[in-house]
Coordinates of C-alpha atoms and ligand atoms in Angstrom, one line a residue:
M1 CA 0.0 0.3 0.1
A2 CA 1.8 3.2 -0.9
A3 CA 0.4 5.3 1.9
A4 CA 3.5 6.4 3.4
A5 CA 4.7 9.4 1.6
S6 CA 3.1 11.6 4.0
S7 CA 5.4 10.5 6.9
I8 CA 8.5 12.0 5.1
V9 CA 7.3 15.3 4.3
G10 CA 7.0 18.4 6.4
N11 CA 3.4 20.0 7.3
N12 CA 3.6 23.0 5.2
I13 CA 4.9 21.0 2.2
L14 CA 1.7 21.6 -0.1
S15 CA 1.7 25.0 1.0
R16 CA 4.9 25.9 -0.3
L17 CA 3.6 24.6 -3.8
L18 CA 0.7 27.0 -4.0
D19 CA 2.5 30.2 -4.8
R20 CA 3.8 28.8 -8.6
H21 CA 0.2 29.5 -10.0
N22 CA -0.8 32.7 -8.3
R23 CA 0.3 35.2 -10.8
W24 CA -2.3 33.8 -13.2
P25 CA -5.9 33.4 -12.3
F26 CA -6.5 29.8 -14.0
G27 CA -2.8 29.0 -14.3
G28 CA -3.6 26.0 -11.8
L29 CA -6.6 24.8 -13.3
A30 CA -4.8 24.9 -16.6
E31 CA -2.4 22.4 -15.4
L32 CA -5.0 19.9 -15.2
L33 CA -6.0 20.2 -18.7
H34 CA -2.4 20.1 -19.7
N35 CA -2.4 16.5 -18.0
S36 CA -5.6 15.3 -19.8
A37 CA -3.9 16.4 -23.0
D38 CA -0.8 14.6 -22.2
A39 CA -2.9 11.7 -21.5
D40 CA -4.3 11.6 -25.1
A41 CA -7.7 12.7 -24.3
S42 CA -10.0 13.3 -27.0
L43 CA -12.5 15.2 -24.5
V44 CA -12.0 17.1 -21.2
S45 CA -15.1 18.3 -19.3
V46 CA -14.8 20.8 -16.6
G47 CA -17.9 20.7 -14.5
T48 CA -19.3 21.2 -11.1
F49 CA -19.8 18.2 -8.6
P50 CA -22.3 16.8 -7.9
T51 CA -23.4 17.4 -11.5
P52 CA -27.0 19.3 -11.3
V53 CA -26.0 22.3 -13.0
G54 CA -26.5 25.2 -10.5
A55 CA -24.3 23.4 -8.0
D56 CA -22.1 26.2 -7.0
P57 CA -18.4 24.8 -6.8
F58 CA -17.7 27.1 -4.0
H59 CA -20.0 25.7 -1.7
P60 CA -17.8 23.5 0.8
H61 CA -19.4 20.2 -0.1
F62 CA -19.2 20.9 -3.6
A63 CA -16.4 20.4 -6.1
L64 CA -15.2 21.4 -9.6
D65 CA -14.8 18.2 -11.6
I66 CA -12.4 17.9 -14.3
S67 CA -12.9 14.4 -16.3
D68 CA -11.1 13.2 -19.3
D69 CA -11.3 10.2 -21.6
G70 CA -7.6 9.9 -21.7
K71 CA -5.4 6.7 -21.1
G72 CA -6.1 6.5 -17.2
M73 CA -3.8 5.7 -14.7
D74 CA -2.8 1.9 -12.9
H75 CA -1.6 1.6 -9.3
G76 CA 1.9 2.7 -10.2
D77 CA 1.0 5.9 -12.2
M78 CA -1.2 7.1 -9.4
V79 CA 1.8 7.0 -7.1
R80 CA 3.9 8.8 -9.2
M81 CA 1.0 11.5 -10.1
M82 CA 0.9 12.0 -6.2
R83 CA 4.8 12.2 -6.1
I84 CA 6.3 15.8 -6.1
G85 CA 9.1 16.0 -8.6
A86 CA 9.6 14.4 -12.3
D87 CA 10.5 10.8 -11.9
E88 CA 14.2 10.4 -13.2
S89 CA 13.8 7.1 -15.3
I90 CA 11.7 8.9 -17.5
G91 CA 13.7 10.0 -20.1
R92 CA 13.8 12.9 -22.6
K93 CA 12.4 10.8 -25.3
D94 CA 9.3 10.2 -23.5
K95 CA 8.8 14.0 -22.8
R96 CA 8.8 14.8 -26.4
G97 CA 5.4 16.2 -27.8
K98 CA 4.3 16.1 -24.0
I99 CA 3.3 19.3 -22.3
G100 CA 4.2 18.3 -18.5
G101 CA 8.0 17.4 -17.3
Y102 CA 8.6 18.7 -14.1
G103 CA 6.4 16.5 -12.0
V104 CA 4.8 19.4 -10.1
G105 CA 2.1 20.6 -12.2
F106 CA -0.8 18.6 -10.8
K107 CA 0.0 19.0 -7.0
A108 CA 0.9 23.1 -7.5
G109 CA -2.1 23.4 -9.9
S110 CA -4.8 21.5 -7.9
L111 CA -3.7 23.1 -4.7
A112 CA -3.6 26.7 -6.2
T113 CA -7.3 26.3 -7.0
A114 CA -8.5 24.3 -3.9
H115 CA -7.2 22.7 -0.9
T116 CA -8.2 19.2 -1.9
A117 CA -7.5 16.9 -5.0
V118 CA -9.4 13.7 -5.1
V119 CA -8.4 11.6 -8.3
L120 CA -10.2 8.6 -9.7
S121 CA -8.8 6.7 -12.5
S122 CA -9.6 3.9 -14.9
C123 CA -7.2 1.7 -16.8
L124 CA -8.7 -0.6 -19.1
E125 CA -5.1 -2.0 -19.6
K126 CA -4.8 -3.4 -16.2
R127 CA -8.6 -3.5 -15.6
T128 CA -8.0 -1.6 -12.6
V129 CA -9.9 1.6 -10.9
S130 CA -7.8 3.4 -8.5
V131 CA -8.6 6.5 -6.1
G132 CA -5.8 9.2 -4.8
L133 CA -6.1 11.7 -2.4
L134 CA -3.9 14.8 -2.2
S135 CA -5.1 17.5 0.4
N136 CA -3.7 20.5 2.2
E137 CA -7.0 20.5 4.1
P138 CA -5.6 19.5 7.4
Y139 CA -2.6 21.8 7.4
E140 CA -4.7 24.7 6.2
E141 CA -7.6 24.0 9.1
R142 CA -5.7 22.4 11.8
H143 CA -2.0 22.8 11.0
E144 CA -1.8 19.2 10.8
R145 CA -0.1 17.1 8.5
P146 CA -1.5 17.2 4.9
H147 CA -2.5 14.0 3.1
V148 CA -0.1 13.2 0.3
G149 CA 0.2 10.5 -2.0
L150 CA -2.7 8.1 -0.6
V151 CA -3.7 5.8 -3.4
A152 CA -5.8 2.5 -3.3
T153 CA -6.5 0.4 -6.1
Q154 CA -9.2 -2.5 -7.1
S155 CA -10.2 -4.5 -9.8
M156 CA -12.6 -2.9 -12.4
D157 CA -14.4 -6.3 -12.8
T158 CA -14.8 -7.5 -9.1
A159 CA -14.6 -4.3 -7.0
M160 CA -11.9 -6.4 -4.9
V161 CA -8.8 -4.5 -3.6
D162 CA -5.6 -5.2 -5.9
E163 CA -4.1 -7.4 -3.4
E164 CA -0.6 -6.3 -4.6
T165 CA -0.8 -2.7 -4.0
T166 CA -4.0 -2.2 -1.5
T167 CA -5.1 -3.6 1.5
V168 CA -8.7 -3.3 2.6
E169 CA -7.9 -1.3 5.3
G170 CA -5.8 1.2 3.1
R171 CA -8.6 1.5 0.8
D172 CA -11.2 2.0 3.7
R173 CA -9.1 4.8 5.0
I174 CA -8.9 6.7 2.0
L175 CA -12.5 6.2 1.3
D176 CA -13.3 7.6 4.6
L177 CA -10.7 10.5 4.5
I178 CA -12.5 11.7 1.5
A179 CA -16.1 11.3 2.8
K180 CA -15.0 13.4 5.6
I181 CA -13.3 16.3 3.7
N182 CA -16.2 16.2 1.2
P183 CA -19.4 14.8 2.7
C184 CA -20.8 14.3 -1.1
L185 CA -17.8 12.1 -2.1
T186 CA -19.2 9.2 -0.5
R187 CA -18.4 5.5 -1.1
E188 CA -21.5 4.9 -3.2
R189 CA -20.5 8.1 -5.4
I190 CA -17.2 6.5 -6.2
A191 CA -18.7 3.2 -6.6
L192 CA -20.9 4.6 -9.1
W193 CA -18.1 6.4 -11.0
S194 CA -16.6 2.9 -11.1
G195 CA -19.6 1.5 -12.5
Q196 CA -19.9 4.2 -15.1
M197 CA -16.3 3.5 -16.5
H198 CA -16.5 0.0 -16.7
G199 CA -14.8 -1.1 -19.7
K200 CA -13.4 2.5 -20.4
S201 CA -10.1 4.3 -19.3
G202 CA -10.0 8.0 -17.8
T203 CA -9.6 10.2 -15.3
T204 CA -11.5 12.3 -13.2
V205 CA -10.0 14.8 -10.7
Y206 CA -12.3 16.4 -8.1
L207 CA -11.2 20.0 -6.9
C208 CA -12.8 20.2 -3.0
G209 CA -12.7 23.6 -1.1
V210 CA -12.0 25.6 -4.5
R211 CA -10.7 28.8 -3.3
R212 CA -12.6 32.0 -3.7
N213 CA -10.3 34.4 -2.6
P214 CA -7.2 33.3 -4.6
D215 CA -4.1 35.1 -3.3
L216 CA -3.9 37.7 -6.2
P217 CA -3.3 41.2 -6.2
G218 CA -6.4 43.1 -5.1
R219 CA -8.0 40.1 -3.8
M220 CA -10.0 39.6 -6.6
I221 CA -13.0 37.1 -6.4
Y222 CA -14.1 34.3 -8.4
E223 CA -17.6 34.1 -9.6
F224 CA -19.3 31.0 -10.7
V225 CA -21.6 32.3 -13.6
N226 CA -24.5 29.5 -14.5
E227 CA -26.4 30.2 -17.6
R228 CA -26.7 33.8 -17.0
N229 CA -30.2 34.2 -19.2
G230 CA -32.2 31.8 -16.9
G231 CA -31.0 28.5 -18.7
D232 CA -31.2 26.8 -21.8
G233 CA -32.9 23.5 -21.3
G234 CA -33.4 22.6 -25.2
R235 CA -29.6 22.8 -25.8
S236 CA -27.9 19.5 -26.1
A237 CA -24.7 19.4 -24.2
G238 CA -22.6 18.5 -27.5
E239 CA -23.7 21.6 -29.2
P240 CA -21.0 24.4 -29.7
V241 CA -22.6 27.3 -28.6
G242 CA -21.7 31.2 -29.1
G243 CA -18.0 32.6 -29.1
E244 CA -17.4 31.4 -32.7
Y245 CA -15.5 34.0 -34.6
G246 CA -18.0 35.5 -37.2
R247 CA -21.2 34.6 -35.5
G248 CA -22.0 38.3 -34.1
D249 CA -20.8 39.6 -31.1
D250 CA -17.8 37.6 -30.1
D251 CA -17.6 39.3 -26.4
K252 CA -21.0 38.9 -25.8
D253 CA -21.4 35.2 -27.0
V254 CA -18.6 34.5 -24.1
A255 CA -20.3 36.4 -21.6
D256 CA -23.4 35.0 -21.8
M257 CA -22.1 31.2 -21.2
P258 CA -21.6 29.5 -17.9
D259 CA -18.2 30.4 -16.8
L260 CA -15.7 31.0 -13.9
R261 CA -14.9 34.6 -13.7
L262 CA -12.7 37.0 -12.1
L263 CA -14.6 40.1 -10.7
A264 CA -12.9 43.0 -9.3
P265 CA -12.9 43.3 -5.3
G266 CA -16.0 44.3 -3.9
A267 CA -17.9 43.9 -7.3
S268 CA -21.6 42.9 -6.8
D269 CA -22.4 43.3 -10.3
R270 CA -21.2 40.8 -12.5
D271 CA -20.5 43.5 -15.6
M272 CA -18.0 45.1 -13.5
M273 CA -15.6 42.8 -14.7
F274 CA -11.8 42.1 -13.9
D275 CA -11.0 44.2 -17.3
E276 CA -12.2 47.3 -15.7
F277 CA -10.3 46.5 -12.7
P278 CA -6.8 48.7 -12.6
G279 CA -4.1 46.4 -11.2
R280 CA -1.0 44.5 -12.0
Y281 CA -2.6 43.1 -15.2
D282 CA -3.0 46.2 -16.8
D283 CA -1.0 45.3 -19.6
Q284 CA -2.8 41.8 -20.6
N285 CA -6.6 42.8 -19.8
A286 CA -7.5 40.3 -22.5
P287 CA -10.8 38.2 -21.8
M288 CA -8.7 35.1 -20.7
D289 CA -7.3 36.8 -18.1
Y290 CA -10.7 36.9 -16.4
S291 CA -13.0 34.3 -18.0
L292 CA -12.2 30.4 -18.0
R293 CA -14.2 30.1 -20.9
A294 CA -12.2 32.5 -22.9
Y295 CA -9.1 31.0 -21.9
L296 CA -9.9 27.3 -22.6
G297 CA -11.0 28.6 -25.8
L298 CA -7.3 29.4 -26.7
M299 CA -5.6 27.0 -24.6
F300 CA -4.8 24.4 -27.0
K301 CA -3.8 25.7 -30.6
S302 CA -5.1 22.3 -32.6
R303 CA -8.3 22.6 -30.7
T304 CA -7.7 18.9 -29.1
P305 CA -8.6 17.9 -26.6
K306 CA -12.1 19.2 -27.2
I307 CA -13.5 20.8 -24.0
R308 CA -16.4 21.4 -22.3
L309 CA -17.1 23.7 -19.5
F310 CA -20.3 23.5 -17.2
G311 CA -22.2 21.5 -19.9
A312 CA -21.6 23.8 -22.7
D313 CA -18.8 23.3 -25.4
V314 CA -16.0 25.6 -25.5
A315 CA -15.7 27.2 -28.7
Q316 CA -12.0 26.6 -29.1
R317 CA -10.3 28.8 -31.8
D318 CA -7.6 28.5 -34.1
L319 CA -6.1 31.9 -33.9
A320 CA -3.7 31.9 -36.9
A321 CA -6.8 30.4 -39.2
E322 CA -8.6 33.5 -38.2
L323 CA -6.2 36.4 -39.2
V324 CA -6.8 38.5 -42.0
Y325 CA -4.0 39.8 -44.4
R326 CA -2.2 36.9 -42.9
R327 CA 1.7 36.7 -43.5
R328 CA 3.9 33.7 -42.9
V329 CA 6.9 34.8 -41.1
D330 CA 10.4 32.9 -40.8
L331 CA 11.5 33.2 -37.4
D332 CA 14.3 30.8 -38.3
L333 CA 17.1 31.2 -35.7
D334 CA 18.9 28.0 -36.8
L335 CA 18.1 26.2 -33.6
D336 CA 19.2 22.7 -33.1
V337 CA 15.6 21.7 -31.7
G338 CA 16.3 18.1 -31.9
V339 CA 17.4 15.1 -34.4
G340 CA 15.4 14.9 -37.6
S341 CA 13.2 18.1 -36.8
D342 CA 13.0 21.0 -39.0
S343 CA 15.0 23.8 -37.2
A344 CA 13.1 26.4 -39.1
I345 CA 10.4 28.2 -37.0
R346 CA 7.4 29.9 -38.6
G347 CA 4.8 32.0 -37.3
D348 CA 1.6 33.7 -38.6
V349 CA 1.2 37.4 -38.5
G350 CA -2.0 39.3 -39.5
L351 CA -4.9 41.2 -38.1
H352 CA -7.2 39.8 -36.0
P353 CA -10.8 41.7 -35.8
P354 CA -11.9 40.4 -32.5
S355 CA -8.7 41.5 -30.8
E356 CA -8.7 44.9 -32.4
K357 CA -12.0 45.5 -30.9
R358 CA -10.5 45.0 -27.7
G359 CA -7.3 47.0 -28.3
L360 CA -5.5 43.8 -28.0
S361 CA -2.5 42.9 -29.8
G362 CA 0.9 41.0 -29.2
A363 CA 2.4 37.6 -29.8
M364 CA 0.3 34.5 -28.9
L365 CA 3.2 32.1 -28.3
Y366 CA 2.3 28.4 -28.0
C367 CA 4.7 25.9 -27.2
E368 CA 3.8 22.3 -28.8
N369 CA 0.1 23.2 -28.9
V370 CA -0.4 24.8 -25.6
L371 CA -0.6 28.5 -24.9
V372 CA 2.0 29.7 -22.8
S373 CA 2.5 33.7 -23.7
S374 CA -0.5 35.5 -24.6
Y375 CA -0.7 39.1 -26.1
A376 CA 2.7 39.7 -25.3
R377 CA 4.5 43.0 -26.2
Q378 CA 6.3 44.1 -23.4
E379 CA 8.6 41.2 -23.4
F380 CA 9.5 41.8 -26.8
E381 CA 9.8 45.4 -26.4
I382 CA 6.9 46.2 -28.9
P383 CA 6.0 49.9 -28.1
P384 CA 2.3 49.9 -26.9
D385 CA 1.1 52.8 -28.7
E386 CA -0.2 51.2 -31.5
R387 CA -2.2 48.5 -29.7
R388 CA -5.3 49.5 -31.6
L389 CA -4.2 47.7 -34.8
G390 CA -5.2 44.2 -33.4
V391 CA -1.7 42.6 -35.1
L392 CA -1.5 39.1 -33.9
L393 CA 1.6 36.9 -34.3
V394 CA 0.9 33.4 -33.6
V395 CA 3.9 30.9 -33.3
D396 CA 4.2 27.4 -32.1
L397 CA 7.5 26.9 -30.8
P398 CA 9.2 23.4 -30.4
K399 CA 9.8 22.3 -26.7
S400 CA 13.4 22.1 -25.4
T401 CA 14.1 18.3 -24.5
S402 CA 17.1 19.3 -22.3
E403 CA 17.3 18.8 -18.8
S404 CA 19.0 22.2 -19.0
R405 CA 17.0 25.6 -18.9
T406 CA 19.9 27.4 -20.6
V407 CA 21.8 27.1 -23.9
H408 CA 22.5 23.6 -24.3
D409 CA 20.2 22.4 -26.9
R410 CA 19.3 25.7 -28.0
G411 CA 15.3 25.0 -27.8
F412 CA 12.5 26.7 -26.0
K413 CA 11.4 25.5 -22.2
P414 CA 8.1 26.6 -20.7
K415 CA 8.8 27.7 -17.3
D416 CA 7.7 25.2 -14.7
N417 CA 4.3 27.0 -14.0
K418 CA 3.9 27.1 -18.2
L419 CA 3.4 30.8 -18.0
G420 CA 6.5 32.2 -20.0
F421 CA 9.5 30.8 -21.7
D422 CA 13.0 30.1 -20.6
W423 CA 15.1 29.7 -23.9
A424 CA 18.3 29.7 -25.4
G425 CA 19.1 32.4 -27.8
K426 CA 16.2 34.5 -26.0
K427 CA 18.0 37.9 -27.2
R428 CA 18.0 37.1 -30.8
F429 CA 14.4 35.5 -30.8
R430 CA 13.2 38.7 -29.1
R431 CA 14.8 40.6 -31.8
K432 CA 13.7 38.8 -34.6
L433 CA 10.0 38.7 -33.4
R434 CA 10.0 42.3 -32.5
A435 CA 11.3 43.1 -36.3
E436 CA 8.8 41.1 -37.8
F437 CA 6.0 42.5 -35.5
L438 CA 6.8 45.9 -36.2
A439 CA 7.2 45.6 -40.1
Y440 CA 4.0 44.1 -40.1
E441 CA 2.5 46.9 -38.3
D442 CA 3.9 49.3 -40.3
W443 CA 2.8 47.8 -43.6
A444 CA -0.8 47.5 -41.9
D445 CA -0.5 51.1 -41.0
A446 CA 0.1 52.3 -44.6
E447 CA -2.3 49.9 -46.0
R448 CA -4.9 51.4 -43.7
D449 CA -3.9 55.0 -44.6
R450 CA -4.4 54.4 -48.5
Ligands
LIG501 N1 -5.7 13.0 -16.2 C1 -4.4 12.3 -16.4 N2 -4.1 11.2 -17.2 C2 -3.3 10.1 -16.9 N3 -2.3 10.7 -16.4 C3 -2.0 11.7 -15.5 C4 -3.1 12.8 -15.8 N4 -2.7 13.8 -14.8 C5 -1.5 13.3 -14.1 N5 -1.4 12.1 -14.7 C6 0.1 11.4 -14.7 O1 0.6 12.0 -13.5 C7 2.0 12.2 -13.4 C8 2.5 13.8 -12.7 O2 1.3 14.8 -13.1 P1 2.1 16.1 -12.9 O3 1.2 17.4 -13.6 O4 2.3 16.6 -11.3 O5 3.5 16.6 -13.4 P2 3.9 16.4 -15.1 O6 2.7 16.4 -16.1 O7 4.8 14.9 -15.3 O8 5.0 17.6 -15.2 P3 4.6 19.3 -14.9 O9 5.0 19.8 -13.5 O10 5.5 20.0 -16.0 O11 2.9 19.1 -15.3 C9 2.1 13.0 -15.1 O12 3.3 12.7 -15.7 C10 1.1 11.8 -15.5 O13 1.8 10.7 -15.9
LIG502 MG1 1.5 18.1 -15.7

């Protein structure tokens, strides 16, 4: 029974991880979706638990539910998931094409969002179902030792414990702890989940004790927005609704959808949104900074996996395809990004009308499909005075596979919180990107004046 990890860590171990994501409202939650993508999920749904729409995820007995249909985890995988830090045995090769690599995302990301993560995972290959618990609640409530890395596994077919890894007492203990932390997550509920997953692989993370007041500047609060217009019973869950470019008012579409949003401190009116709050995020008050739905819509460049939020599909956007007067730019830096790969890095630059309308422009940097830096101008020293143009440069950078954060393989490496890059040749890349951007702005300016 792999339940001993908690005995070797200090009480505040999890609290120390919390800060990693507090610069960005939804950065913590994003880590869970990144993990689902790494598990080859074709669909991730973010919902409330229990399911009846209307359940407020901030209620102490409710939770956020992040479920995927990815490859799931067996007992060993679950134990590794709960562990803090990457497994050295996982070589560079296995990290290629994966978003994760540091071995902290799940832990830091969940705990930045909530005090407890309950993980259920079904693994068809091994025909097992596992339950795992990571909870900082004992520490936050009573300064007691947190629950780190408790995992129990049973057979998918017989519901008997997997004797090689789990004792009956071990499983009972975990299930009791979970029910104590969240009385809705009863044994029966978990059994129900297992039944629904019979013959399938997939993973559900329940985030319990969702933080309403994340430690953000200005103490902004989240608000759960649920079917603002009195519900829409006729809509099927699989149908994309709103937000698609070209289907009317872009921002309004997103605003009408169930969402998790940030409000300015003390704001009771939902319309007094984050973008009207002057603060540290001044430079990037894009919808994705205060609306989870807007962020999820841009998170994966390839638009896979598909994402559903509170029962309605997220309109996932391919910004590069939405650019008008688009130009391909070569950001070739002669980088050696790995054997057999093309070292040329190309981007698309063009006008993006919805961004223009919001006065947003800059570089949208993806790293192997995942958004890492949005509307970036400052870091490329692109002067702010021409923002109104709505110029976007969209580029998908290859990920460095080197363990080193610096010059060794001259690749790009997302920071451990996936909110920016470390890269070799950063200066050169910056200069090149800035030059391409400004050249396009000049051209667009000249075109407009004609
Ligand atoms: N939804 C999931 N489905 C399958 N496996 C998962 C899922 N979430 C996490 N895992 C497993 O748990 C491991 C640990 O996840 P975690 O996010 O903490 O680290 P990581 O993704 O390896 O690296 P990073 O810190 O860069 O995110 C992953 O490597 C993966 O094997
Ligand atoms: Mg991860």
